[in-house]
């Protein structure tokens, strides 16, 4: 008696590819969150009355695995922004610091967690 093992083979194939598929989904979800944070920070800076602050370039680095099961993305002003970025986000004794940075990341956190949870669910 010969049995059809095609479904079992298909399932085994999904199991073999699951880690790489999930890793791609996690990476894509994390990149999307980083882009959203970058855009929010840029929009915040564009609202400045200071022309120099409006032009501060914000970048994010491509995600990398910093440890097992840990994806890291760095988002922030480009080095050429110098002290102007510090003034924009943190201020000085004379003022400034009216622009948000960490708050934009916090605002994106719930959305990112929801999509990350979906990315980690079982494969179709």
Short mmCIF file of N, CA, C and O in Angstrom, two decimals:
data_model
loop_
_atom_site.label_atom_id
_atom_site.label_comp_id
_atom_site.label_asym_id
_atom_site.label_seq_id
_atom_site.Cartn_x
_atom_site.Cartn_y
_atom_site.Cartn_z
N UNK A 1 0.84 -1.18 0.00
CA UNK A 1 0.00 0.00 0.00
C UNK A 1 0.89 1.25 0.00
O UNK A 1 1.74 1.40 0.84
N UNK A 2 0.66 2.12 -0.92
CA UNK A 2 1.47 3.31 -1.07
C UNK A 2 0.64 4.51 -0.59
O UNK A 2 -0.50 4.67 -0.97
N UNK A 3 1.22 5.34 0.24
CA UNK A 3 0.47 6.50 0.74
C UNK A 3 1.02 7.77 0.11
O UNK A 3 2.18 7.84 -0.30
N UNK A 4 0.17 8.78 0.06
CA UNK A 4 0.55 10.07 -0.52
C UNK A 4 1.26 10.89 0.58
O UNK A 4 0.67 11.21 1.60
N UNK A 5 2.52 11.19 0.35
CA UNK A 5 3.29 11.93 1.35
C UNK A 5 3.55 13.38 0.90
O UNK A 5 4.36 14.07 1.49
N UNK A 6 2.84 13.83 -0.13
CA UNK A 6 3.09 15.17 -0.66
C UNK A 6 2.80 16.25 0.38
O UNK A 6 3.54 17.23 0.49
N UNK A 7 1.72 16.07 1.16
CA UNK A 7 1.42 17.07 2.19
C UNK A 7 2.48 17.07 3.27
O UNK A 7 2.86 18.14 3.77
N UNK A 8 2.97 15.92 3.63
CA UNK A 8 4.02 15.84 4.63
C UNK A 8 5.30 16.49 4.12
O UNK A 8 5.97 17.22 4.86
N UNK A 9 5.63 16.27 2.87
CA UNK A 9 6.82 16.91 2.30
C UNK A 9 6.65 18.44 2.24
O UNK A 9 7.59 19.18 2.50
N UNK A 10 5.47 18.89 1.87
CA UNK A 10 5.21 20.33 1.83
C UNK A 10 5.34 20.94 3.23
O UNK A 10 5.94 22.02 3.40
N UNK A 11 4.81 20.26 4.23
CA UNK A 11 4.91 20.74 5.61
C UNK A 11 6.37 20.77 6.06
O UNK A 11 6.82 21.73 6.68
N UNK A 12 7.13 19.73 5.72
CA UNK A 12 8.55 19.69 6.08
C UNK A 12 9.31 20.84 5.42
O UNK A 12 10.18 21.45 6.04
N UNK A 13 8.95 21.15 4.19
CA UNK A 13 9.57 22.29 3.50
C UNK A 13 9.29 23.60 4.21
O UNK A 13 10.16 24.46 4.33
N UNK A 14 8.06 23.76 4.68
CA UNK A 14 7.71 24.98 5.42
C UNK A 14 8.50 25.06 6.72
O UNK A 14 8.94 26.13 7.11
N UNK A 15 8.65 23.94 7.39
CA UNK A 15 9.41 23.94 8.64
C UNK A 15 10.87 24.32 8.40
O UNK A 15 11.46 25.07 9.18
N UNK A 16 11.45 23.81 7.31
CA UNK A 16 12.84 24.15 7.00
C UNK A 16 13.01 25.63 6.67
O UNK A 16 14.01 26.24 7.02
N UNK A 17 12.04 26.21 5.98
CA UNK A 17 12.17 27.61 5.58
C UNK A 17 11.64 28.59 6.63
O UNK A 17 11.88 29.78 6.51
N UNK A 18 10.97 28.10 7.65
CA UNK A 18 10.34 28.99 8.64
C UNK A 18 11.32 29.97 9.28
O UNK A 18 11.02 31.17 9.34
N UNK A 19 12.49 29.55 9.76
CA UNK A 19 13.38 30.54 10.39
C UNK A 19 13.79 31.67 9.45
O UNK A 19 13.78 32.82 9.85
N UNK A 20 14.11 31.36 8.21
CA UNK A 20 14.53 32.42 7.30
C UNK A 20 13.36 33.31 6.89
O UNK A 20 13.51 34.52 6.76
N UNK A 21 12.19 32.72 6.72
CA UNK A 21 11.00 33.51 6.38
C UNK A 21 10.66 34.45 7.53
O UNK A 21 10.41 35.64 7.33
N UNK A 22 10.67 33.91 8.75
CA UNK A 22 10.36 34.77 9.90
C UNK A 22 11.42 35.84 10.09
O UNK A 22 11.08 36.98 10.42
N UNK A 23 12.67 35.51 9.87
CA UNK A 23 13.73 36.51 9.99
C UNK A 23 13.51 37.64 8.99
O UNK A 23 13.68 38.82 9.32
N UNK A 24 13.13 37.30 7.75
CA UNK A 24 12.85 38.34 6.75
C UNK A 24 11.66 39.19 7.16
O UNK A 24 11.65 40.41 6.97
N UNK A 25 10.64 38.54 7.72
CA UNK A 25 9.45 39.30 8.16
C UNK A 25 9.80 40.24 9.31
O UNK A 25 9.34 41.39 9.34
N UNK A 26 10.58 39.76 10.26
CA UNK A 26 10.97 40.60 11.39
C UNK A 26 11.81 41.78 10.89
O UNK A 26 11.60 42.92 11.30
N UNK A 27 12.73 41.51 9.99
CA UNK A 27 13.57 42.57 9.44
C UNK A 27 12.71 43.60 8.71
O UNK A 27 12.86 44.81 8.92
N UNK A 28 11.81 43.15 7.86
CA UNK A 28 10.95 44.07 7.11
C UNK A 28 10.08 44.91 8.04
O UNK A 28 9.90 46.11 7.83
N UNK A 29 9.54 44.29 9.06
CA UNK A 29 8.70 45.00 10.03
C UNK A 29 9.51 46.04 10.77
O UNK A 29 9.05 47.17 11.00
N UNK A 30 10.73 45.69 11.13
CA UNK A 30 11.58 46.61 11.88
C UNK A 30 12.04 47.77 11.00
O UNK A 30 12.07 48.92 11.45
N UNK A 31 12.35 47.49 9.75
CA UNK A 31 12.72 48.56 8.82
C UNK A 31 11.56 49.53 8.64
O UNK A 31 11.74 50.75 8.64
N UNK A 32 10.36 49.01 8.50
CA UNK A 32 9.18 49.87 8.32
C UNK A 32 9.00 50.78 9.53
O UNK A 32 8.73 51.98 9.39
N UNK A 33 9.18 50.24 10.72
CA UNK A 33 9.07 51.06 11.94
C UNK A 33 10.15 52.14 11.96
O UNK A 33 9.88 53.30 12.30
N UNK A 34 11.37 51.78 11.56
CA UNK A 34 12.46 52.75 11.54
C UNK A 34 12.19 53.88 10.55
O UNK A 34 12.44 55.05 10.84
N UNK A 35 11.67 53.52 9.39
CA UNK A 35 11.33 54.54 8.39
C UNK A 35 10.24 55.46 8.92
O UNK A 35 10.31 56.68 8.75
N UNK A 36 9.25 54.89 9.58
CA UNK A 36 8.18 55.72 10.16
C UNK A 36 8.72 56.67 11.22
O UNK A 36 8.32 57.84 11.28
N UNK A 37 9.63 56.19 12.06
CA UNK A 37 10.23 57.05 13.09
C UNK A 37 11.05 58.15 12.43
O UNK A 37 10.95 59.33 12.80
N UNK A 38 11.85 57.78 11.44
CA UNK A 38 12.67 58.77 10.72
C UNK A 38 11.79 59.86 10.11
O UNK A 38 12.07 61.05 10.25
N UNK A 39 10.71 59.47 9.45
CA UNK A 39 9.81 60.45 8.84
C UNK A 39 9.16 61.35 9.89
O UNK A 39 8.99 62.55 9.66
N UNK A 40 8.79 60.78 11.03
CA UNK A 40 8.16 61.58 12.08
C UNK A 40 9.14 62.60 12.65
O UNK A 40 8.78 63.76 12.88
N UNK A 41 10.39 62.20 12.86
CA UNK A 41 11.40 63.13 13.37
C UNK A 41 11.66 64.22 12.33
O UNK A 41 11.75 65.41 12.68
N UNK A 42 11.76 63.84 11.06
CA UNK A 42 11.97 64.84 10.00
C UNK A 42 10.82 65.83 9.94
O UNK A 42 11.05 67.04 9.80
N UNK A 43 9.60 65.34 10.05
CA UNK A 43 8.43 66.24 10.02
C UNK A 43 8.47 67.19 11.21
O UNK A 43 8.15 68.37 11.07
N UNK A 44 8.87 66.69 12.37
CA UNK A 44 8.99 67.52 13.57
C UNK A 44 10.01 68.63 13.33
O UNK A 44 9.74 69.81 13.59
N UNK A 45 11.16 68.27 12.79
CA UNK A 45 12.21 69.27 12.54
C UNK A 45 11.78 70.29 11.50
O UNK A 45 12.12 71.47 11.61
N UNK A 46 11.05 69.85 10.48
CA UNK A 46 10.60 70.79 9.44
C UNK A 46 9.67 71.86 10.00
O UNK A 46 9.50 72.91 9.39
N UNK A 47 9.08 71.61 11.16
CA UNK A 47 8.21 72.60 11.79
C UNK A 47 8.96 73.66 12.57
O UNK A 47 8.34 74.54 13.16
N UNK A 48 10.28 73.61 12.57
CA UNK A 48 11.08 74.55 13.34
C UNK A 48 11.08 75.93 12.70
O UNK A 48 11.00 76.07 11.48
N UNK A 49 11.22 76.95 13.52
CA UNK A 49 11.36 78.32 13.01
C UNK A 49 12.81 78.60 12.60
O UNK A 49 13.08 79.60 11.96
N UNK A 50 13.73 77.69 12.95
CA UNK A 50 15.14 77.85 12.63
C UNK A 50 15.46 77.09 11.34
O UNK A 50 15.27 75.87 11.26
N UNK A 51 15.98 77.80 10.34
CA UNK A 51 16.27 77.18 9.04
C UNK A 51 17.29 76.06 9.15
O UNK A 51 17.19 75.04 8.47
N UNK A 52 18.29 76.21 10.00
CA UNK A 52 19.30 75.17 10.17
C UNK A 52 18.72 73.91 10.75
O UNK A 52 19.04 72.80 10.32
N UNK A 53 17.85 74.04 11.72
CA UNK A 53 17.21 72.87 12.34
C UNK A 53 16.30 72.17 11.35
O UNK A 53 16.24 70.94 11.31
N UNK A 54 15.62 72.93 10.51
CA UNK A 54 14.75 72.32 9.50
C UNK A 54 15.53 71.43 8.54
O UNK A 54 14.97 70.52 7.94
N UNK A 55 16.83 71.69 8.38
CA UNK A 55 17.65 70.93 7.43
C UNK A 55 18.49 69.83 8.08
O UNK A 55 19.31 69.21 7.40
N UNK A 56 18.31 69.56 9.35
CA UNK A 56 19.10 68.50 10.00
C UNK A 56 18.75 67.16 9.33
O UNK A 56 17.59 66.75 9.33
N UNK A 57 19.74 66.49 8.75
CA UNK A 57 19.46 65.20 8.10
C UNK A 57 19.35 64.07 9.13
O UNK A 57 20.19 63.94 10.01
N UNK A 58 18.29 63.30 9.02
CA UNK A 58 18.07 62.15 9.89
C UNK A 58 18.28 60.89 9.06
O UNK A 58 17.83 60.81 7.92
N UNK A 59 18.96 59.92 9.62
CA UNK A 59 19.24 58.68 8.90
C UNK A 59 18.93 57.48 9.79
O UNK A 59 18.78 57.63 11.00
N UNK A 60 18.84 56.35 9.18
CA UNK A 60 18.80 55.10 9.93
C UNK A 60 19.70 54.12 9.22
O UNK A 60 19.86 54.15 8.01
N UNK A 61 20.36 53.30 10.01
CA UNK A 61 21.24 52.28 9.45
C UNK A 61 20.45 51.01 9.25
O UNK A 61 19.54 50.71 10.02
N UNK A 62 20.81 50.26 8.22
CA UNK A 62 20.15 48.99 7.96
C UNK A 62 20.24 48.11 9.21
O UNK A 62 21.23 48.15 9.94
N UNK A 63 19.21 47.33 9.45
CA UNK A 63 19.21 46.48 10.65
C UNK A 63 20.32 45.43 10.59
O UNK A 63 20.71 44.99 9.52
N UNK A 64 20.81 45.08 11.76
CA UNK A 64 21.79 44.02 11.85
C UNK A 64 21.51 43.21 13.11
O UNK A 64 20.86 43.69 14.03
N UNK A 65 21.97 41.99 13.11
CA UNK A 65 21.83 41.14 14.29
C UNK A 65 22.95 41.48 15.25
O UNK A 65 24.12 41.23 14.96
N UNK A 66 22.61 42.09 16.38
CA UNK A 66 23.62 42.47 17.35
C UNK A 66 23.89 41.35 18.35
O UNK A 66 24.89 41.36 19.04
N UNK A 67 22.97 40.42 18.43
CA UNK A 67 23.09 39.25 19.30
C UNK A 67 22.06 38.25 18.79
O UNK A 67 21.18 38.61 18.01
N UNK A 68 22.14 37.02 19.21
CA UNK A 68 21.12 36.06 18.76
C UNK A 68 19.71 36.57 19.07
O UNK A 68 19.44 37.03 20.18
N UNK A 69 18.86 36.53 18.07
CA UNK A 69 17.46 36.94 18.21
C UNK A 69 17.30 38.42 18.56
O UNK A 69 16.30 38.84 19.10
N UNK A 70 18.30 39.26 18.26
CA UNK A 70 18.23 40.69 18.54
C UNK A 70 18.54 41.47 17.27
O UNK A 70 19.64 41.37 16.74
N UNK A 71 17.55 42.22 16.79
CA UNK A 71 17.74 43.06 15.61
C UNK A 71 17.92 44.50 16.10
O UNK A 71 17.16 44.99 16.91
N UNK A 72 18.95 45.16 15.58
CA UNK A 72 19.26 46.53 16.00
C UNK A 72 19.23 47.45 14.79
O UNK A 72 19.77 47.12 13.74
N UNK A 73 18.59 48.61 14.97
CA UNK A 73 18.61 49.67 13.97
C UNK A 73 18.93 50.96 14.72
O UNK A 73 18.34 51.24 15.76
N UNK A 74 19.85 51.73 14.17
CA UNK A 74 20.18 53.01 14.77
C UNK A 74 19.55 54.12 13.94
O UNK A 74 19.71 54.14 12.72
N UNK A 75 18.85 55.03 14.61
CA UNK A 75 18.19 56.15 13.95
C UNK A 75 18.70 57.41 14.62
O UNK A 75 18.75 57.48 15.85
N UNK A 76 19.06 58.41 13.83
CA UNK A 76 19.51 59.65 14.43
C UNK A 76 20.01 60.63 13.40
O UNK A 76 20.05 60.34 12.21
N UNK A 77 20.42 61.80 13.88
CA UNK A 77 20.93 62.80 12.95
C UNK A 77 22.27 62.36 12.39
O UNK A 77 23.04 61.67 13.05
N UNK A 78 22.53 62.74 11.15
CA UNK A 78 23.83 62.45 10.54
C UNK A 78 24.90 63.23 11.28
O UNK A 78 24.63 64.29 11.85
N UNK A 79 26.10 62.71 11.28
CA UNK A 79 27.21 63.33 12.00
C UNK A 79 27.44 64.78 11.58
O UNK A 79 27.80 65.62 12.41
N UNK A 80 27.19 65.09 10.32
CA UNK A 80 27.43 66.45 9.84
C UNK A 80 26.49 67.48 10.48
O UNK A 80 26.72 68.67 10.37
N UNK A 81 25.43 67.01 11.16
CA UNK A 81 24.51 67.94 11.83
C UNK A 81 25.18 68.59 13.03
O UNK A 81 24.78 69.67 13.46
N UNK A 82 26.19 67.93 13.58
CA UNK A 82 26.95 68.49 14.69
C UNK A 82 26.08 68.84 15.90
O UNK A 82 25.12 68.17 16.22
N UNK A 83 26.46 69.93 16.54
CA UNK A 83 25.79 70.36 17.76
C UNK A 83 24.39 70.88 17.53
O UNK A 83 23.61 70.99 18.49
N UNK A 84 24.04 71.21 16.30
CA UNK A 84 22.71 71.73 16.03
C UNK A 84 21.63 70.72 16.39
O UNK A 84 20.57 71.07 16.90
N UNK A 85 21.90 69.45 16.14
CA UNK A 85 20.94 68.40 16.51
C UNK A 85 20.77 68.33 18.02
O UNK A 85 19.66 68.18 18.53
N UNK A 86 21.86 68.47 18.76
CA UNK A 86 21.77 68.47 20.22
C UNK A 86 20.91 69.63 20.70
O UNK A 86 20.10 69.48 21.62
N UNK A 87 21.09 70.78 20.09
CA UNK A 87 20.28 71.95 20.47
C UNK A 87 18.81 71.70 20.15
O UNK A 87 17.93 72.00 20.96
N UNK A 88 18.55 71.13 18.98
CA UNK A 88 17.16 70.88 18.57
C UNK A 88 16.45 69.93 19.53
O UNK A 88 15.30 70.14 19.89
N UNK A 89 17.13 68.86 19.92
CA UNK A 89 16.47 67.82 20.71
C UNK A 89 16.63 68.03 22.22
O UNK A 89 15.72 67.72 22.99
N UNK A 90 17.77 68.54 22.65
CA UNK A 90 18.04 68.61 24.09
C UNK A 90 18.14 70.03 24.62
O UNK A 90 17.99 70.26 25.82
N UNK A 91 18.44 70.99 23.76
CA UNK A 91 18.51 72.38 24.17
C UNK A 91 19.82 72.73 24.85
O UNK A 91 20.71 71.91 25.02
N UNK A 92 19.89 74.00 25.24
CA UNK A 92 21.05 74.52 25.98
C UNK A 92 20.50 75.32 27.15
O UNK A 92 19.28 75.43 27.33
N UNK A 93 21.40 75.93 27.89
CA UNK A 93 20.95 76.77 29.00
C UNK A 93 20.20 78.00 28.49
O UNK A 93 19.46 78.64 29.23
N UNK A 94 20.36 78.30 27.21
CA UNK A 94 19.70 79.47 26.61
C UNK A 94 18.39 79.10 25.92
O UNK A 94 17.74 79.96 25.36
N UNK A 95 18.05 77.83 25.90
CA UNK A 95 16.80 77.42 25.27
C UNK A 95 17.01 76.30 24.28
O UNK A 95 18.03 75.63 24.28
N UNK A 96 16.01 76.12 23.44
CA UNK A 96 16.04 75.03 22.47
C UNK A 96 15.45 73.77 23.07
O UNK A 96 14.84 73.79 24.13
N UNK A 97 15.67 72.68 22.41
CA UNK A 97 15.19 71.40 22.93
C UNK A 97 13.70 71.18 22.75
O UNK A 97 13.12 70.31 23.40
N UNK A 98 13.08 71.93 21.88
CA UNK A 98 11.64 71.80 21.70
C UNK A 98 11.22 70.69 20.75
O UNK A 98 10.03 70.43 20.59
N UNK A 99 12.17 70.03 20.12
CA UNK A 99 11.83 68.99 19.15
C UNK A 99 11.91 67.62 19.80
O UNK A 99 12.70 67.38 20.70
N UNK A 100 11.06 66.74 19.34
CA UNK A 100 10.96 65.41 19.94
C UNK A 100 11.77 64.41 19.13
O UNK A 100 11.87 64.50 17.91
N UNK A 101 12.33 63.46 19.83
CA UNK A 101 13.04 62.37 19.18
C UNK A 101 12.54 61.04 19.72
O UNK A 101 11.91 60.27 19.02
N UNK A 102 12.79 60.78 20.99
CA UNK A 102 12.38 59.52 21.60
C UNK A 102 10.87 59.34 21.59
O UNK A 102 10.37 58.23 21.47
N UNK A 103 10.14 60.43 21.67
CA UNK A 103 8.68 60.36 21.67
C UNK A 103 8.14 59.78 20.37
O UNK A 103 7.13 59.09 20.37
N UNK A 104 8.81 60.05 19.27
CA UNK A 104 8.37 59.49 17.99
C UNK A 104 8.59 57.98 17.96
O UNK A 104 7.76 57.24 17.41
N UNK A 105 9.66 57.53 18.56
CA UNK A 105 9.91 56.08 18.66
C UNK A 105 8.86 55.43 19.56
O UNK A 105 8.32 54.37 19.25
N UNK A 106 8.54 56.07 20.67
CA UNK A 106 7.53 55.53 21.58
C UNK A 106 6.16 55.45 20.89
O UNK A 106 5.42 54.50 21.10
N UNK A 107 5.84 56.45 20.08
CA UNK A 107 4.56 56.46 19.37
C UNK A 107 4.46 55.31 18.37
O UNK A 107 3.37 54.79 18.12
N UNK A 108 5.57 54.89 17.81
CA UNK A 108 5.59 53.81 16.82
C UNK A 108 5.63 52.43 17.48
O UNK A 108 5.34 51.42 16.83
N UNK A 109 5.96 52.38 18.74
CA UNK A 109 6.21 51.10 19.41
C UNK A 109 5.03 50.14 19.37
O UNK A 109 5.20 48.96 19.05
N UNK A 110 3.83 50.60 19.67
CA UNK A 110 2.68 49.69 19.68
C UNK A 110 2.38 49.11 18.30
O UNK A 110 2.09 47.93 18.16
N UNK A 111 2.48 49.95 17.28
CA UNK A 111 2.25 49.48 15.91
C UNK A 111 3.31 48.45 15.54
O UNK A 111 3.00 47.39 14.98
N UNK A 112 4.57 48.75 15.85
CA UNK A 112 5.65 47.83 15.54
C UNK A 112 5.46 46.49 16.26
O UNK A 112 5.61 45.43 15.66
N UNK A 113 5.09 46.54 17.53
CA UNK A 113 4.88 45.30 18.29
C UNK A 113 3.75 44.47 17.68
O UNK A 113 3.84 43.25 17.61
N UNK A 114 2.67 45.13 17.24
CA UNK A 114 1.56 44.41 16.64
C UNK A 114 2.01 43.69 15.37
O UNK A 114 1.76 42.49 15.18
N UNK A 115 2.70 44.41 14.48
CA UNK A 115 3.17 43.79 13.24
C UNK A 115 4.26 42.77 13.50
O UNK A 115 4.34 41.76 12.78
N UNK A 116 5.07 42.98 14.50
CA UNK A 116 6.10 42.00 14.85
C UNK A 116 5.45 40.71 15.31
O UNK A 116 5.87 39.61 14.93
N UNK A 117 4.40 40.82 16.11
CA UNK A 117 3.66 39.64 16.55
C UNK A 117 3.08 38.87 15.37
O UNK A 117 3.12 37.63 15.33
N UNK A 118 2.53 39.59 14.41
CA UNK A 118 2.00 38.94 13.20
C UNK A 118 3.11 38.27 12.41
O UNK A 118 2.91 37.19 11.87
N UNK A 119 4.27 38.90 12.35
CA UNK A 119 5.39 38.30 11.60
C UNK A 119 5.87 37.01 12.26
O UNK A 119 6.37 36.12 11.58
N UNK A 120 5.69 36.90 13.55
CA UNK A 120 6.17 35.72 14.27
C UNK A 120 5.14 34.60 14.31
O UNK A 120 5.44 33.50 14.77
N UNK A 121 3.92 34.85 13.83
CA UNK A 121 2.90 33.81 13.82
C UNK A 121 3.27 32.71 12.82
O UNK A 121 4.16 32.89 11.99
N UNK A 122 2.52 31.63 12.88
CA UNK A 122 2.79 30.50 11.98
C UNK A 122 2.69 30.89 10.53
O UNK A 122 2.08 31.86 10.14
N UNK A 123 3.32 30.11 9.71
CA UNK A 123 3.32 30.35 8.27
C UNK A 123 2.06 29.75 7.65
O UNK A 123 1.52 28.76 8.12
N UNK A 124 1.61 30.35 6.57
CA UNK A 124 0.40 29.84 5.87
C UNK A 124 0.65 28.49 5.26
O UNK A 124 1.69 28.14 4.83
#
